[in-house]
Amino acid sequence: MTGKSRFKHTRRALIFWCFFIGIGAVAGATGMLVDPSGKTLGMDAMLPYFEKLPFSEQLFSDFTFPGIALLFVNGLTNLTAAVLLLKRRRAGIVLGGVFGVTLMLWICIQFYMFPPNFMSSIYFVFGLIQAVTGYMAWVFFKQESFSFDTSAYPNVGSNPKLLVVYFSRMGYTKKVAYEAANESGAEIFAVRAKERTEGTLGFWMCGRYAMHRWAMPIEEVGIELESYERVTICSPIWAFGLSAPIRSFCSAARGRIRSADYIIVHYMRAKLLNAAFEMDELLGLKGRETRSLCCREGRMAQAGCRR
């Protein structure tokens, strides 16, 4: 992949949240254990609210048990996740997000016990942010770890009568295109966008084009499309529709392709065949077949087909 690493930034953010929540929990737990009455921290007035919980007389007569629980549930756990993230362990990514969910569940208990208050509400938001950051870090890690070797497809280009055209931002659609070309022996052509599509800025640029259903400027299609008996067009799905560079390619290729079939790649379980109908309209023909593939973390599954 090219462009700046989105995983690098989200990993740093996740480290911050793990340390922030972990250190705060350890400090709070230490205060509870040093003075179980809660008077030092000004928490003694909160003890009556613990009567709502099971075994309140045995466990919540003072802050000893809550302090131990806070230490292990939100303190040491988050610090462990932070250390794993610093060591670049994948487990740190997963645990960092999971412990954000743990914090939200912890705060839900407080919502049940205490009257509405600012601290509980803001820490619930912190837990949500941590959980979302953990999920984003995992997704970006999987995306940036994805790779494949084009030399593993030796049959590509052995049949000059067929062509596979693709645009790929992350590499998933590129792999699908090479697999299709290797199976049929087709030659392969990559559509190149003139706009930036890599990295976070590229992601937002692509999103802008996708939401407006705009065509994106592409480099000149310098091949004789008329010379191929069949062209297979591979496109990712952007915002439930055709990707902008392939939209531009189809407009430029109108009347120049004899026969076409399509492969669309997306994250959803739905077929999303509307992209095929749009390519039909742009090309001025009826596609022979459409394969709809659901791609999650590089794993492909058939989502549907149009014949």
XYZ file of C-alpha atoms in Angstrom:
307
model
C 0.000 0.000 0.000
C 0.951 3.600 -0.541
C 0.094 6.706 1.437
C 0.255 7.385 5.139
C -0.718 4.646 7.565
C -4.140 5.087 9.134
C -3.377 2.200 11.489
C -0.371 4.071 12.867
C -2.531 7.024 13.923
C -5.382 4.955 15.379
C -2.882 2.761 17.258
C -1.431 5.854 18.904
C -4.916 7.056 19.823
C -5.763 3.652 21.295
C -2.570 3.686 23.367
C -3.596 7.070 24.753
C -7.072 5.834 25.764
C -5.720 2.659 27.353
C -3.206 4.625 29.425
C -5.724 7.369 30.259
C -8.400 4.943 31.492
C -5.889 2.551 33.069
C -3.933 5.144 35.046
C -7.123 6.847 36.196
C -8.579 3.523 37.360
C -5.395 2.534 39.199
C -5.262 5.928 40.928
C -8.926 5.684 41.945
C -8.562 2.109 43.150
C -5.465 3.008 45.164
C -7.367 5.791 46.882
C -10.215 3.422 47.738
C -7.888 0.782 49.145
C -5.788 3.224 51.162
C -8.921 4.673 52.762
C -11.820 2.203 52.381
C -14.177 4.634 54.111
C -13.976 6.924 51.073
C -13.626 10.084 53.166
C -10.216 10.990 51.723
C -11.618 11.065 48.184
C -14.931 12.557 49.297
C -16.803 9.422 48.220
C -18.291 8.339 51.529
C -21.668 9.829 50.602
C -21.870 7.366 47.694
C -21.884 4.214 49.816
C -25.679 4.193 50.437
C -26.270 3.893 46.686
C -24.451 0.533 46.673
C -27.399 -0.952 48.594
C -29.095 -1.486 45.245
C -26.511 -4.138 44.325
C -26.629 -7.829 45.346
C -24.649 -8.784 48.467
C -24.345 -5.107 49.393
C -23.940 -5.848 53.110
C -21.073 -8.277 52.518
C -19.243 -6.527 49.654
C -20.138 -2.868 49.731
C -20.010 -1.789 53.372
C -16.878 0.149 52.390
C -14.782 0.710 49.234
C -12.442 -2.274 49.567
C -14.229 -4.549 47.099
C -15.126 -1.720 44.640
C -11.473 -0.658 44.720
C -10.252 -4.176 43.918
C -12.854 -4.512 41.164
C -11.904 -1.152 39.632
C -8.212 -2.084 39.736
C -8.672 -5.355 37.865
C -11.587 -4.492 35.562
C -10.463 -1.095 34.267
C -6.971 -0.488 35.664
C -4.542 -3.337 35.102
C -6.457 -4.535 32.041
C -6.078 -1.254 30.165
C -2.442 -0.883 31.171
C -1.778 -4.402 29.890
C -3.426 -3.533 26.580
C -1.319 -0.351 26.355
C 1.905 -2.304 26.903
C 0.904 -4.838 24.249
C 0.159 -1.997 21.829
C 3.567 -0.460 22.523
C 5.109 -3.849 21.737
C 3.055 -3.948 18.507
C 1.189 -7.101 19.472
C -2.106 -7.773 17.698
C -3.674 -8.805 20.999
C -3.269 -5.204 22.176
C -5.523 -3.967 19.363
C -8.289 -6.414 20.252
C -7.996 -5.905 24.014
C -7.882 -2.124 23.665
C -11.268 -2.149 21.945
C -12.753 -4.792 24.246
C -11.791 -2.844 27.353
C -13.606 0.175 25.949
C -16.755 -1.959 25.947
C -15.887 -3.124 29.481
C -15.746 0.485 30.642
C -19.164 1.197 29.134
C -20.636 -1.817 30.954
C -19.016 -0.619 34.186
C -20.625 2.796 33.715
C -23.994 1.174 32.985
C -23.861 -0.231 36.537
C -23.238 3.304 37.764
C -26.225 4.545 35.772
C -28.322 1.995 37.642
C -26.888 2.908 41.046
C -26.361 6.657 41.002
C -28.496 9.641 40.026
C -27.603 11.239 36.661
C -24.142 12.788 36.942
C -21.478 14.261 34.692
C -18.647 11.865 35.571
C -20.558 8.711 34.707
C -21.813 10.209 31.455
C -18.399 11.446 30.301
C -16.675 8.151 31.124
C -19.323 6.280 29.149
C -18.402 8.503 26.199
C -14.707 7.773 26.823
C -15.441 4.045 26.744
C -17.366 4.419 23.493
C -14.520 6.360 21.895
C -12.011 3.741 23.056
C -14.124 0.896 21.661
C -14.582 2.641 18.301
C -10.864 3.463 18.136
C -10.037 -0.191 18.832
C -12.344 -1.343 16.044
C -10.868 1.179 13.607
C -7.324 0.140 14.538
C -8.167 -3.511 13.872
C -9.768 -2.728 10.494
C -6.851 -0.537 9.402
C -4.350 -3.151 10.582
C -6.035 -5.853 8.512
C -6.254 -3.584 5.477
C -2.617 -2.552 5.613
C -1.455 -6.113 6.255
C -3.212 -7.353 3.115
C -0.940 -8.241 0.208
C -0.580 -10.738 -2.610
C 2.072 -11.665 -5.160
C 1.159 -10.981 -8.797
C 3.805 -13.497 -9.909
C 1.584 -16.225 -8.447
C -0.750 -15.788 -11.445
C 1.335 -17.082 -14.380
C -1.596 -17.506 -16.784
C -2.395 -13.780 -16.916
C -1.996 -12.467 -20.477
C -1.942 -15.841 -22.202
C -5.203 -15.154 -24.070
C -4.986 -11.812 -25.951
C -8.675 -11.994 -26.904
C -9.814 -11.334 -23.333
C -9.233 -8.386 -21.020
C -9.799 -7.755 -17.309
C -10.114 -4.104 -16.253
C -10.026 -3.095 -12.596
C -9.690 -0.226 -10.176
C -8.499 -0.993 -6.655
C -7.799 1.359 -3.769
C -6.922 -1.185 -1.064
C -5.783 -4.130 -3.204
C -8.789 -6.420 -2.683
C -10.310 -5.780 -6.108
C -6.866 -6.060 -7.686
C -6.511 -9.566 -6.284
C -9.967 -10.504 -7.599
C -9.003 -9.129 -11.025
C -5.772 -11.147 -11.124
C -7.618 -14.296 -10.105
C -10.160 -13.775 -12.897
C -7.430 -13.027 -15.449
C -5.396 -16.027 -14.365
C -8.436 -18.294 -14.730
C -9.276 -17.135 -18.257
C -5.793 -16.129 -19.429
C -6.975 -12.561 -20.007
C -4.723 -9.565 -20.244
C -5.109 -7.056 -17.421
C -5.482 -3.272 -17.278
C -5.548 -1.045 -14.185
C -7.633 2.126 -14.195
C -5.588 4.954 -12.647
C -7.325 7.847 -10.897
C -5.922 11.355 -11.185
C -7.331 12.271 -7.779
C -5.712 11.071 -4.578
C -7.300 7.815 -3.388
C -4.696 6.467 -0.933
C -4.663 6.963 2.829
C -7.122 8.859 5.002
C -7.343 11.919 2.759
C -7.894 9.633 -0.198
C -10.631 7.811 1.698
C -12.523 11.061 2.283
C -11.960 12.171 -1.311
C -13.381 8.876 -2.565
C -16.307 9.240 -0.172
C -17.077 12.691 -1.574
C -17.201 11.356 -5.123
C -19.238 8.352 -4.010
C -21.907 10.326 -2.153
C -22.451 12.620 -5.146
C -22.240 9.764 -7.664
C -19.616 11.728 -9.577
C -17.179 10.374 -12.156
C -13.532 10.757 -11.075
C -10.873 11.946 -13.535
C -8.748 9.030 -14.717
C -5.640 8.617 -16.837
C -6.190 7.989 -20.524
C -7.364 4.494 -21.439
C -4.572 3.772 -23.890
C -5.649 0.325 -25.081
C -7.729 -0.863 -28.062
C -10.850 -2.068 -26.272
C -12.472 -2.953 -29.617
C -9.894 -5.689 -30.224
C -11.061 -7.851 -27.293
C -13.853 -10.377 -27.603
C -14.859 -9.883 -23.963
C -13.941 -7.422 -21.238
C -14.393 -8.199 -17.552
C -14.747 -5.060 -15.422
C -13.900 -5.329 -11.722
C -15.002 -2.544 -9.404
C -15.221 -1.941 -5.664
C -18.485 -0.579 -4.308
C -18.406 2.931 -2.893
C -21.361 4.080 -0.740
C -23.572 1.294 -2.170
C -22.777 2.331 -5.753
C -20.221 2.014 -8.533
C -16.742 3.358 -7.788
C -16.043 6.745 -9.367
C -12.979 5.712 -11.462
C -14.846 2.770 -13.009
C -17.765 5.119 -13.686
C -15.356 7.278 -15.682
C -13.873 4.269 -17.462
C -17.287 3.000 -18.537
C -18.223 6.414 -19.887
C -14.972 6.562 -21.874
C -15.453 2.987 -23.132
C -19.033 3.440 -24.371
C -19.422 1.861 -27.811
C -15.892 0.412 -27.727
C -16.577 -2.891 -25.935
C -18.200 -5.821 -27.742
C -19.144 -7.925 -24.720
C -18.707 -7.388 -21.010
C -19.168 -9.081 -17.692
C -18.720 -7.597 -14.235
C -17.266 -8.403 -10.842
C -18.192 -6.103 -7.967
C -16.431 -6.225 -4.593
C -17.936 -4.856 -1.390
C -18.298 -5.321 2.367
C -22.008 -6.091 2.483
C -23.879 -9.399 2.360
C -26.304 -7.860 -0.154
C -25.854 -8.350 -3.913
C -25.648 -4.611 -4.750
C -26.304 -5.335 -8.424
C -27.314 -1.723 -9.036
C -23.654 -1.145 -9.937
C -24.033 -3.625 -12.810
C -27.123 -1.850 -14.094
C -25.228 1.455 -14.064
C -22.340 -0.080 -16.025
C -24.855 -1.414 -18.568
C -26.224 2.088 -19.024
C -22.824 3.771 -19.240
C -21.403 1.206 -21.687
C -24.564 1.029 -23.799
C -24.788 -2.759 -23.631
C -26.123 -5.618 -21.530
C -23.505 -7.347 -19.408
C -23.349 -11.121 -19.810
C -22.836 -11.910 -16.125
C -22.242 -10.158 -12.821
C -20.510 -11.687 -9.825
C -21.064 -9.959 -6.497
C -18.356 -10.701 -3.918
C -18.420 -9.826 -0.239
C -14.882 -9.076 0.972
C -14.125 -8.866 4.680
C -10.504 -8.553 5.805
C -9.350 -10.037 2.516
C -11.658 -13.075 2.640
C -14.044 -13.370 -0.297
C -17.535 -14.875 -0.311
C -20.085 -15.013 -3.128
C -22.889 -12.573 -2.350
C -24.909 -12.975 -5.543
C -24.857 -13.341 -9.306
C -26.718 -11.909 -12.310
C -26.866 -13.769 -15.590
